Amino acid sequence: MRLLLVHPSALMYSEIFLRLEPLGLERVAGAAREAGHDVRIVDLQTQSHTDLHRLAASFRPDAIGVSLNYLANIPEAIEIARRAKRSLPGVFVFFGGHSVSFIAEEVLQQADGAVDAVARGEGETVVGPLLEAVRDGGLATVPGVVAPDGRGPEPRMLHTIDTPRPARDLLRHRRRYFIGELDPCASIEFTRGCPWDCNFCSAWTFYGRSYRKASPQAAAEEMAGIRERNVFIVDDVAFIRPEHGDAIAAELERRGVRKRYYLETRADVLLRNVEVFERWSRLGLKYMFLGMEAIDAEGLDLYRKRVSPDENFRALEVARRLGISVAINLIVDPGWDVERFRTVREFATAVPEIVHLTVMTPYPGTEVWHTESRKLTTRDYRLFDIQHAVVPTTLPLDVFYRELVRTQAVINHKHLGLCTALGAARVLAANLARGQTNFARMLWRFNRVYNPRRQLADHTRPVRYELPLPRPLEAGDRRQLYIHSRPVPTRGSRTAATPPEDQRPTP
């Protein structure tokens, strides 16, 4: 069959700081090709809707799959499906991805016949059987598939994340992917899942608190095949298991692979495994994202981070000593007042690290979606992008956005302005010499993207598609949130999807 896979447009946050290659969609494409299908990809982060329409008209796909890792893209995806149904009679349209997995039935209802199915869970396991069922029948028997007339068996997890390999050759504009000054930048996955249970996050609920590792040989072989000099390691928490990080490093050293790396991890993981991060800094680890989320113990307890402020600040000192630049994320609670914003501005000014702000947003699949006591002020999918307030704010909404942008502007002053451009002149010149302009454009786009008037006006747009209302958890059983249920190991055994006890926090 001919399969066209689509990644939606970029969101507000990624208009400035990053544009990542759609690694998950590439892996789904790889699985579909292994099953014998003819596959194309359109990434609307780097291509236009006109490009999509032209390719659809010439390729004439039998099936179109749209990746929905972000709620804010759902209205765009439904409109893509509607246009596809009009222009390609008989085409099978399905959605898949992280966010849509939690609200599959509701999205099918909102699409009103434009979407034939939603694939819940890991796309690599479902795409082959789904396309086979589209051709031969039996859609209701495919694990992970939800159709308008019912839900099939529960989705299956990959036994190994070594395969399928991402179909990177299907992306037409690889030079447009970047993160900060790493321009261009590819992406790779060493592990999948997260054993922690932060209440604002849905990574652990999607994977059922499982944790799987690529083999060091497969990870190094894939890395060696990446053309780009810069690579973002997309793991939710990098190097939880130090021996795994060491083994991949050893394989890369043996192959002589030298690149520049960006990764995400936790403060306690960095402190526990300093030697691994030091080894990777010698391999080319230049940037690290730490989700601190809060600068005080009260905030960390609120989000169930299971880490202390002291650990966070000691981790920053370790990263500085290793020569790794750190980006910090802090969660802005809509309950903040002017004084709290001022305190955060002082902190952001005092530390050398980049400070990003994301607005606390209850997402389907997270625990706070079901437990947040404040009522939603909007159910517009487009506003669920961690840059808009979707629950009541203590400050008037216009004042909240003014304070938010004023505080976020500390980043502009410290890291994205003319001084930074001059300080990064060597990097900037090298990128421009190679024709790479993503980093240069980023330096001066802040004021055009982050604007309190724009954010306030977004709340007044007509709303056609709305999020479903959250439901309370029955008896507080958080396993009801899981998309994947991991196998229960017998005594003395351990499944590939289950981390050892010392790496699983106490519930």
Coordinates of C-alpha atoms in Angstrom, one line a residue:
M1 CA 0.0 0.0 0.0
R2 CA 1.0 3.6 -0.5
L3 CA 1.2 5.4 2.9
L4 CA 1.6 9.1 3.5
L5 CA 2.7 10.1 7.0
V6 CA 2.2 13.7 8.1
H7 CA 3.7 15.7 11.0
P8 CA 1.7 18.8 11.9
S9 CA 3.0 22.4 12.1
A10 CA 5.3 23.8 14.7
L11 CA 4.0 25.1 18.0
M12 CA 4.6 28.5 19.5
Y13 CA 7.5 27.4 21.8
S14 CA 9.4 25.7 19.0
E15 CA 9.1 28.7 16.7
I16 CA 12.2 30.1 18.4
F17 CA 14.2 27.5 20.4
L18 CA 14.1 24.3 18.4
R19 CA 12.7 22.4 15.5
L20 CA 13.3 18.7 15.9
E21 CA 13.2 16.0 13.3
P22 CA 10.0 13.8 13.7
L23 CA 11.9 10.7 15.0
G24 CA 8.8 8.8 16.0
L25 CA 7.2 9.3 12.6
E26 CA 10.5 8.2 10.9
R27 CA 10.4 5.0 13.0
V28 CA 6.8 4.3 12.1
A29 CA 7.8 4.8 8.4
G30 CA 10.6 2.4 8.9
A31 CA 8.2 -0.2 10.3
A32 CA 5.8 0.3 7.4
R33 CA 8.6 -0.1 4.9
E34 CA 9.7 -3.3 6.6
A35 CA 6.2 -4.6 6.1
G36 CA 6.5 -3.9 2.4
H37 CA 4.6 -0.6 2.0
D38 CA 5.6 2.4 -0.1
V39 CA 6.0 5.4 2.3
R40 CA 6.3 9.2 2.1
I41 CA 6.6 11.8 4.9
V42 CA 5.5 15.4 4.9
D43 CA 6.7 17.5 7.9
L44 CA 4.7 20.7 8.2
Q45 CA 7.4 22.1 10.5
T46 CA 9.5 22.5 7.4
Q47 CA 7.1 22.2 4.5
S48 CA 3.8 23.9 3.7
H49 CA 0.2 22.7 3.4
T50 CA 0.6 23.4 -0.3
D51 CA 3.5 20.9 -0.4
L52 CA 1.3 18.4 1.4
H53 CA -1.6 18.8 -1.1
R54 CA 0.7 18.5 -4.1
L55 CA 2.3 15.3 -2.8
A56 CA -1.0 13.8 -1.9
A57 CA -2.3 14.5 -5.4
S58 CA 0.7 13.0 -7.1
F59 CA 1.4 10.1 -4.8
R60 CA -2.3 9.1 -4.4
P61 CA -1.9 7.4 -1.0
D62 CA -4.1 4.5 0.0
A63 CA -3.7 5.6 3.7
I64 CA -2.7 8.8 5.4
G65 CA -1.4 8.8 9.0
V66 CA -1.1 12.0 11.1
S67 CA 1.2 12.1 14.1
L68 CA -0.3 13.8 17.1
N69 CA 2.2 14.1 19.9
Y70 CA 0.8 17.5 20.9
L71 CA -2.8 18.4 21.7
A72 CA -2.5 21.8 20.2
N73 CA -2.2 20.2 16.7
I74 CA -5.4 18.3 16.9
P75 CA -7.6 20.9 15.1
E76 CA -5.0 21.2 12.3
A77 CA -5.0 17.4 12.0
I78 CA -8.7 17.1 11.7
E79 CA -8.8 19.7 9.0
I80 CA -6.0 17.8 7.1
A81 CA -8.2 14.7 7.4
R82 CA -11.3 16.5 6.1
R83 CA -9.4 17.9 3.0
A84 CA -7.9 14.5 2.4
K85 CA -11.3 12.8 2.4
R86 CA -12.6 15.4 -0.1
S87 CA -9.7 15.2 -2.5
L88 CA -8.9 11.5 -2.3
P89 CA -12.1 9.5 -2.2
G90 CA -11.6 6.2 -0.4
V91 CA -8.4 7.1 1.4
F92 CA -8.1 5.7 4.9
V93 CA -7.1 8.3 7.4
F94 CA -5.8 7.5 10.8
F95 CA -4.2 9.4 13.7
G96 CA -1.5 8.2 16.1
G97 CA 0.9 9.5 18.7
H98 CA 1.3 10.3 22.3
S99 CA -1.4 12.8 23.1
V100 CA -4.2 11.4 20.9
S101 CA -3.7 8.0 22.5
F102 CA -5.4 9.3 25.7
I103 CA -8.5 10.7 24.0
A104 CA -9.0 8.5 21.0
E105 CA -12.7 8.1 21.1
E106 CA -13.4 11.8 21.7
V107 CA -11.2 12.8 18.7
L108 CA -12.9 10.3 16.4
Q109 CA -16.3 11.8 17.4
Q110 CA -15.1 15.3 16.8
A111 CA -13.7 14.4 13.4
D112 CA -17.2 13.2 12.4
G113 CA -16.2 10.6 9.8
A114 CA -13.1 12.3 8.5
V115 CA -10.8 10.0 10.6
D116 CA -11.2 6.2 10.2
A117 CA -9.2 5.1 13.2
V118 CA -6.8 6.2 16.0
A119 CA -3.7 4.1 16.7
R120 CA -3.1 4.1 20.5
G121 CA 0.3 3.4 21.9
E122 CA 3.6 2.7 20.1
G123 CA 3.2 3.3 16.4
E124 CA 5.8 0.9 15.3
T125 CA 3.8 -2.1 16.5
V126 CA 0.5 -1.1 15.1
V127 CA 1.2 0.4 11.6
G128 CA 1.9 -2.9 9.9
P129 CA -1.2 -4.8 11.2
L130 CA -3.3 -1.7 10.7
L131 CA -2.5 -1.4 7.0
E132 CA -3.0 -5.1 6.6
A133 CA -6.4 -4.7 8.1
V134 CA -7.2 -1.7 5.9
R135 CA -6.4 -3.9 2.9
D136 CA -7.9 -7.3 4.0
G137 CA -10.4 -6.4 6.8
G138 CA -10.4 -7.1 10.5
L139 CA -9.7 -3.6 11.8
A140 CA -11.4 -4.4 15.1
T141 CA -8.9 -7.1 15.8
V142 CA -5.8 -4.9 15.6
P143 CA -4.1 -4.2 19.0
G144 CA -4.2 -0.5 19.8
V145 CA -6.7 0.5 17.1
V146 CA -9.8 2.5 18.0
A147 CA -12.4 2.9 15.3
P148 CA -15.8 4.6 15.4
D149 CA -17.5 1.3 16.0
G150 CA -15.3 0.1 18.8
R151 CA -11.9 -0.5 20.4
G152 CA -9.6 -3.4 19.5
P153 CA -7.3 -5.2 21.9
E154 CA -4.9 -3.2 24.1
P155 CA -1.8 -1.9 22.3
R156 CA 1.4 -3.9 22.2
M157 CA 4.9 -2.7 23.3
L158 CA 8.0 -3.2 21.3
H159 CA 10.1 -6.1 22.6
T160 CA 13.2 -4.1 21.6
I161 CA 13.8 -0.5 20.6
D162 CA 16.8 -1.5 18.4
T163 CA 14.4 -1.7 15.5
P164 CA 12.9 -0.5 13.3
R165 CA 15.5 2.0 12.2
P166 CA 14.2 5.5 11.5
A167 CA 13.6 6.2 7.8
R168 CA 15.6 9.4 7.8
D169 CA 16.0 9.4 4.1
L170 CA 12.3 10.3 3.7
L171 CA 12.8 13.8 5.1
R172 CA 13.4 16.4 2.4
H173 CA 14.7 19.3 4.6
R174 CA 17.0 17.8 7.2
R175 CA 19.0 21.0 7.4
R176 CA 16.1 22.8 8.9
Y177 CA 16.2 20.9 12.2
F178 CA 18.0 22.5 15.1
I179 CA 18.1 23.0 18.8
G180 CA 19.8 26.2 19.9
E181 CA 23.1 26.6 18.2
L182 CA 23.2 23.0 17.2
D183 CA 22.3 23.7 13.7
P184 CA 21.5 21.4 11.9
C185 CA 20.7 18.7 14.5
A186 CA 19.5 15.1 14.2
S187 CA 17.8 13.1 16.9
I188 CA 18.3 9.6 18.3
E189 CA 16.8 7.4 21.0
F190 CA 18.8 5.4 23.5
T191 CA 16.0 4.5 25.9
R192 CA 12.3 4.7 26.0
G193 CA 10.0 5.4 29.0
C194 CA 10.5 6.9 32.5
P195 CA 10.3 5.1 35.9
W196 CA 9.5 8.4 37.7
D197 CA 5.9 9.6 38.2
C198 CA 5.8 13.4 38.2
N199 CA 2.2 14.4 38.3
F200 CA 2.3 16.9 35.5
C201 CA 3.9 14.5 33.0
S202 CA 2.4 11.7 30.8
A203 CA 5.6 9.9 29.8
W204 CA 5.2 7.4 32.6
T205 CA 1.5 6.9 32.1
F206 CA 2.0 6.3 28.4
Y207 CA 4.6 3.6 28.9
G208 CA 3.1 2.2 32.2
R209 CA 6.3 3.3 34.1
S210 CA 8.3 0.9 31.9
Y211 CA 11.9 1.6 30.8
R212 CA 13.7 0.0 27.9
K213 CA 17.2 0.3 26.5
A214 CA 18.6 0.1 23.0
S215 CA 21.6 -2.3 22.8
P216 CA 24.9 -0.3 22.8
Q217 CA 25.9 -1.9 19.5
A218 CA 22.6 -0.8 17.8
A219 CA 22.7 2.7 19.3
A220 CA 26.3 3.3 18.2
E221 CA 25.7 1.8 14.7
E222 CA 22.7 4.2 14.2
M223 CA 24.7 7.1 15.5
A224 CA 27.6 6.4 13.1
G225 CA 25.1 6.5 10.3
I226 CA 23.8 10.0 11.1
R227 CA 25.1 12.6 8.7
E228 CA 24.6 15.6 10.9
R229 CA 27.4 16.7 13.3
N230 CA 24.9 17.6 16.0
V231 CA 22.6 15.1 17.7
F232 CA 19.8 15.5 20.2
I233 CA 19.4 12.4 22.5
V234 CA 15.6 12.4 23.0
D235 CA 15.4 10.1 26.0
D236 CA 13.1 11.4 28.8
V237 CA 15.9 10.9 31.2
A238 CA 19.4 10.2 29.8
F239 CA 21.8 7.7 31.5
I240 CA 19.6 6.4 34.3
R241 CA 21.7 3.3 34.1
P242 CA 25.3 4.3 34.1
E243 CA 26.6 1.0 32.6
H244 CA 24.3 1.5 29.6
G245 CA 25.7 5.0 29.0
D246 CA 29.2 3.8 29.4
A247 CA 28.6 0.9 27.0
I248 CA 27.3 3.2 24.3
A249 CA 30.2 5.6 24.8
A250 CA 32.7 2.7 24.5
E251 CA 31.1 1.6 21.2
L252 CA 31.2 5.2 19.9
E253 CA 34.9 5.5 20.9
R254 CA 35.7 2.2 19.2
R255 CA 34.1 3.5 16.0
G256 CA 35.7 6.9 16.2
V257 CA 32.3 8.7 16.2
R258 CA 32.7 12.4 17.2
K259 CA 29.6 14.6 17.4
R260 CA 28.1 17.4 19.5
Y261 CA 25.3 16.2 21.8
Y262 CA 22.3 17.7 23.6
L263 CA 20.3 15.6 26.1
E264 CA 17.8 15.8 28.9
T265 CA 18.3 14.3 32.4
R266 CA 17.5 14.8 36.1
A267 CA 19.6 16.4 38.7
D268 CA 19.7 13.3 40.9
V269 CA 20.7 11.1 37.9
L270 CA 23.6 13.5 37.0
L271 CA 24.8 13.5 40.6
R272 CA 24.7 9.8 40.9
N273 CA 26.4 9.1 37.6
V274 CA 28.9 12.0 37.2
E275 CA 31.6 9.8 35.7
V276 CA 29.3 8.8 32.8
F277 CA 28.4 12.4 32.0
E278 CA 32.1 13.3 32.3
R279 CA 32.9 10.6 29.7
W280 CA 30.2 11.9 27.4
S281 CA 31.5 15.5 27.8
R282 CA 34.8 14.2 26.3
L283 CA 32.8 12.6 23.5
G284 CA 31.1 15.9 22.7
L285 CA 28.2 16.4 25.1
K286 CA 27.8 20.2 25.1
Y287 CA 24.3 20.9 26.2
M288 CA 21.9 19.5 28.8
F289 CA 18.3 20.2 29.7
L290 CA 17.4 19.9 33.4
G291 CA 13.7 20.0 34.3
M292 CA 14.1 21.7 37.7
E293 CA 10.5 22.8 37.5
A294 CA 10.7 24.7 40.8
I295 CA 13.3 26.5 42.8
D296 CA 11.9 25.7 46.2
A297 CA 11.0 22.5 48.1
E298 CA 7.3 23.3 48.2
G299 CA 7.1 23.5 44.4
L300 CA 9.1 20.3 43.9
D301 CA 6.8 18.4 46.3
L302 CA 3.8 19.8 44.5
Y303 CA 5.0 18.3 41.2
R304 CA 6.3 15.1 42.9
K305 CA 9.7 15.5 41.4
R306 CA 11.3 13.4 44.2
V307 CA 14.4 15.7 44.2
S308 CA 15.5 18.5 46.5
P309 CA 16.5 22.1 45.7
D310 CA 20.0 21.2 47.1
E311 CA 20.3 18.4 44.5
N312 CA 19.2 20.7 41.7
F313 CA 21.8 23.3 42.6
R314 CA 24.6 20.8 43.1
A315 CA 23.8 19.3 39.7
L316 CA 24.2 22.8 38.1
E317 CA 27.6 23.1 39.7
V318 CA 28.6 19.7 38.4
A319 CA 27.5 20.6 34.9
R320 CA 29.5 23.8 35.0
R321 CA 32.6 21.9 36.2
L322 CA 32.2 19.5 33.2
G323 CA 31.8 22.4 30.8
I324 CA 28.3 21.5 29.8
S325 CA 25.9 24.3 29.2
V326 CA 22.5 23.8 30.9
A327 CA 19.0 24.9 30.1
I328 CA 16.7 25.0 33.1
N329 CA 12.9 24.6 32.9
L330 CA 10.6 26.2 35.5
I331 CA 6.9 25.6 35.6
V332 CA 4.8 28.8 36.0
D333 CA 1.8 28.2 38.1
P334 CA -1.2 30.3 37.0
G335 CA -1.6 31.1 40.7
W336 CA 1.6 33.2 40.8
D337 CA 1.4 36.8 41.7
V338 CA 3.6 39.7 40.7
E339 CA 6.0 39.1 43.6
R340 CA 6.5 35.5 42.6
F341 CA 7.3 36.5 39.0
R342 CA 9.8 39.0 40.4
T343 CA 11.5 36.3 42.5
V344 CA 11.9 34.1 39.5
R345 CA 13.3 36.9 37.4
E346 CA 15.9 37.5 40.1
F347 CA 16.8 33.8 40.1
A348 CA 17.0 33.7 36.3
T349 CA 19.3 36.8 36.2
A350 CA 21.6 35.4 39.0
V351 CA 22.4 32.0 37.4
P352 CA 24.5 31.6 34.2
E353 CA 22.2 29.0 32.8
I354 CA 19.4 29.5 30.3
V355 CA 16.0 29.6 32.0
H356 CA 12.9 28.5 30.1
L357 CA 9.4 29.0 31.5
T358 CA 6.4 26.7 30.8
V359 CA 2.9 27.3 32.1
M360 CA 1.4 24.5 34.2
T361 CA -1.0 22.8 31.9
P362 CA -3.2 19.8 32.9
Y363 CA -2.9 17.4 30.0
P364 CA -5.0 14.2 29.3
G365 CA -2.8 11.3 30.5
T366 CA -1.3 13.3 33.4
E367 CA -2.4 12.9 37.0
V368 CA -3.2 16.6 37.3
W369 CA -5.6 16.3 34.5
H370 CA -7.9 14.3 36.8
T371 CA -7.0 15.9 40.1
E372 CA -6.5 19.6 39.4
S373 CA -9.1 21.3 41.5
R374 CA -9.2 24.5 39.5
K375 CA -11.7 24.4 36.6
L376 CA -10.5 24.8 33.0
T377 CA -11.1 28.3 31.7
T378 CA -10.8 27.0 28.1
R379 CA -11.0 23.6 26.3
D380 CA -9.5 25.0 23.0
Y381 CA -6.9 22.4 22.0
R382 CA -4.7 25.1 20.5
L383 CA -4.1 26.7 23.9
F384 CA -2.7 23.5 25.4
D385 CA 0.8 24.3 24.4
I386 CA 2.5 25.1 27.8
Q387 CA 2.6 28.8 26.8
H388 CA -1.0 29.7 27.6
A389 CA -3.0 29.6 30.9
V390 CA -5.9 27.2 30.7
V391 CA -6.9 27.3 34.4
P392 CA -7.8 30.4 36.4
T393 CA -5.0 32.9 37.1
T394 CA -4.6 34.8 40.3
L395 CA -3.6 37.9 38.3
P396 CA -5.9 39.3 35.6
L397 CA -5.1 37.3 32.5
D398 CA -3.6 40.3 30.6
V399 CA -1.4 41.0 33.6
F400 CA -0.4 37.3 33.9
Y401 CA 0.8 37.3 30.3
R402 CA 2.6 40.6 30.8
E403 CA 4.5 39.2 33.8
L404 CA 5.1 35.9 32.0
V405 CA 6.6 37.6 28.9
R406 CA 8.5 40.1 31.0
T407 CA 10.1 37.2 33.0
Q408 CA 10.8 35.1 29.9
A409 CA 12.5 38.2 28.4
V410 CA 15.3 37.6 30.8
I411 CA 16.3 34.8 28.3
N412 CA 16.2 37.3 25.5
H413 CA 18.4 39.7 27.4
K414 CA 20.9 37.1 28.6
H415 CA 20.9 34.6 25.7
L416 CA 19.2 35.7 22.6
G417 CA 20.2 39.3 22.1
L418 CA 23.0 41.1 20.4
C419 CA 25.5 40.4 23.1
T420 CA 24.9 36.7 22.7
A421 CA 25.3 37.0 19.0
L422 CA 28.6 38.7 19.4
G423 CA 29.7 36.2 22.0
A424 CA 28.7 33.3 19.8
A425 CA 30.2 34.9 16.7
R426 CA 32.4 31.9 15.9
V427 CA 29.5 29.5 16.0
L428 CA 27.2 31.9 14.2
A429 CA 29.8 32.5 11.4
A430 CA 30.5 28.8 11.0
N431 CA 26.7 28.1 10.8
L432 CA 26.2 30.8 8.2
A433 CA 29.2 29.6 6.2
R434 CA 27.4 26.3 5.9
G435 CA 24.2 28.0 4.9
Q436 CA 22.6 27.3 8.3
T437 CA 20.4 30.2 9.4
N438 CA 18.2 28.6 12.1
F439 CA 20.4 29.7 15.0
A440 CA 20.8 33.2 13.6
R441 CA 17.1 33.7 13.1
M442 CA 16.4 32.5 16.6
L443 CA 18.5 35.2 18.2
W444 CA 16.2 38.0 17.2
R445 CA 12.7 36.4 17.0
F446 CA 11.8 36.5 20.6
N447 CA 9.8 39.7 20.6
R448 CA 7.8 38.7 17.5
V449 CA 6.8 35.4 19.0
Y450 CA 6.5 36.1 22.7
N451 CA 4.0 38.9 23.0
P452 CA 1.4 39.3 25.7
R453 CA -1.1 40.8 23.3
R454 CA -0.8 37.9 21.0
Q455 CA -1.2 35.4 23.8
L456 CA -4.2 37.2 25.2
A457 CA -5.8 37.4 21.7
D458 CA -5.4 33.7 21.2
H459 CA -8.1 33.2 23.8
T460 CA -10.7 35.1 21.7
R461 CA -10.4 32.9 18.5
P462 CA -13.5 31.0 17.5
V463 CA -13.3 27.4 18.9
R464 CA -14.5 24.5 16.7
Y465 CA -12.8 21.6 18.5
E466 CA -12.6 21.2 22.3
L467 CA -10.9 18.9 24.7
P468 CA -13.1 16.4 26.5
L469 CA -13.8 17.1 30.2
P470 CA -11.5 15.2 32.6
R471 CA -13.0 12.4 34.7
P472 CA -12.1 11.6 38.3
L473 CA -9.9 8.6 38.9
E474 CA -11.8 5.8 40.5
A475 CA -10.4 5.0 43.9
G476 CA -7.2 6.9 42.9
D477 CA -5.9 4.0 40.8
R478 CA -3.2 5.6 38.7
R479 CA -2.9 2.5 36.5
Q480 CA -6.1 3.5 34.9
L481 CA -4.0 6.2 33.1
Y482 CA -1.7 3.7 31.5
I483 CA -1.7 3.3 27.7
H484 CA 0.7 0.3 27.9
S485 CA 0.6 -2.2 30.7
R486 CA 4.0 -3.7 31.4
P487 CA 4.3 -7.4 32.1
V488 CA 4.5 -8.4 35.7
P489 CA 7.8 -10.3 36.3
T490 CA 7.8 -13.5 38.2
R491 CA 10.0 -13.9 41.2
G492 CA 13.7 -13.9 40.3
S493 CA 13.1 -12.7 36.8
R494 CA 12.9 -9.3 35.1
T495 CA 11.3 -8.3 31.9
A496 CA 13.0 -6.1 29.3
A497 CA 10.4 -3.4 30.0
T498 CA 10.8 -3.3 33.8
P499 CA 13.7 -1.4 35.4
P500 CA 15.5 -2.8 38.4
E501 CA 14.1 -1.9 41.8
D502 CA 16.9 0.6 42.6
Q503 CA 15.9 2.7 39.6
R504 CA 12.2 2.9 40.3
P505 CA 11.0 5.5 42.8
T506 CA 8.7 4.6 45.5
P507 CA 5.1 5.3 44.5

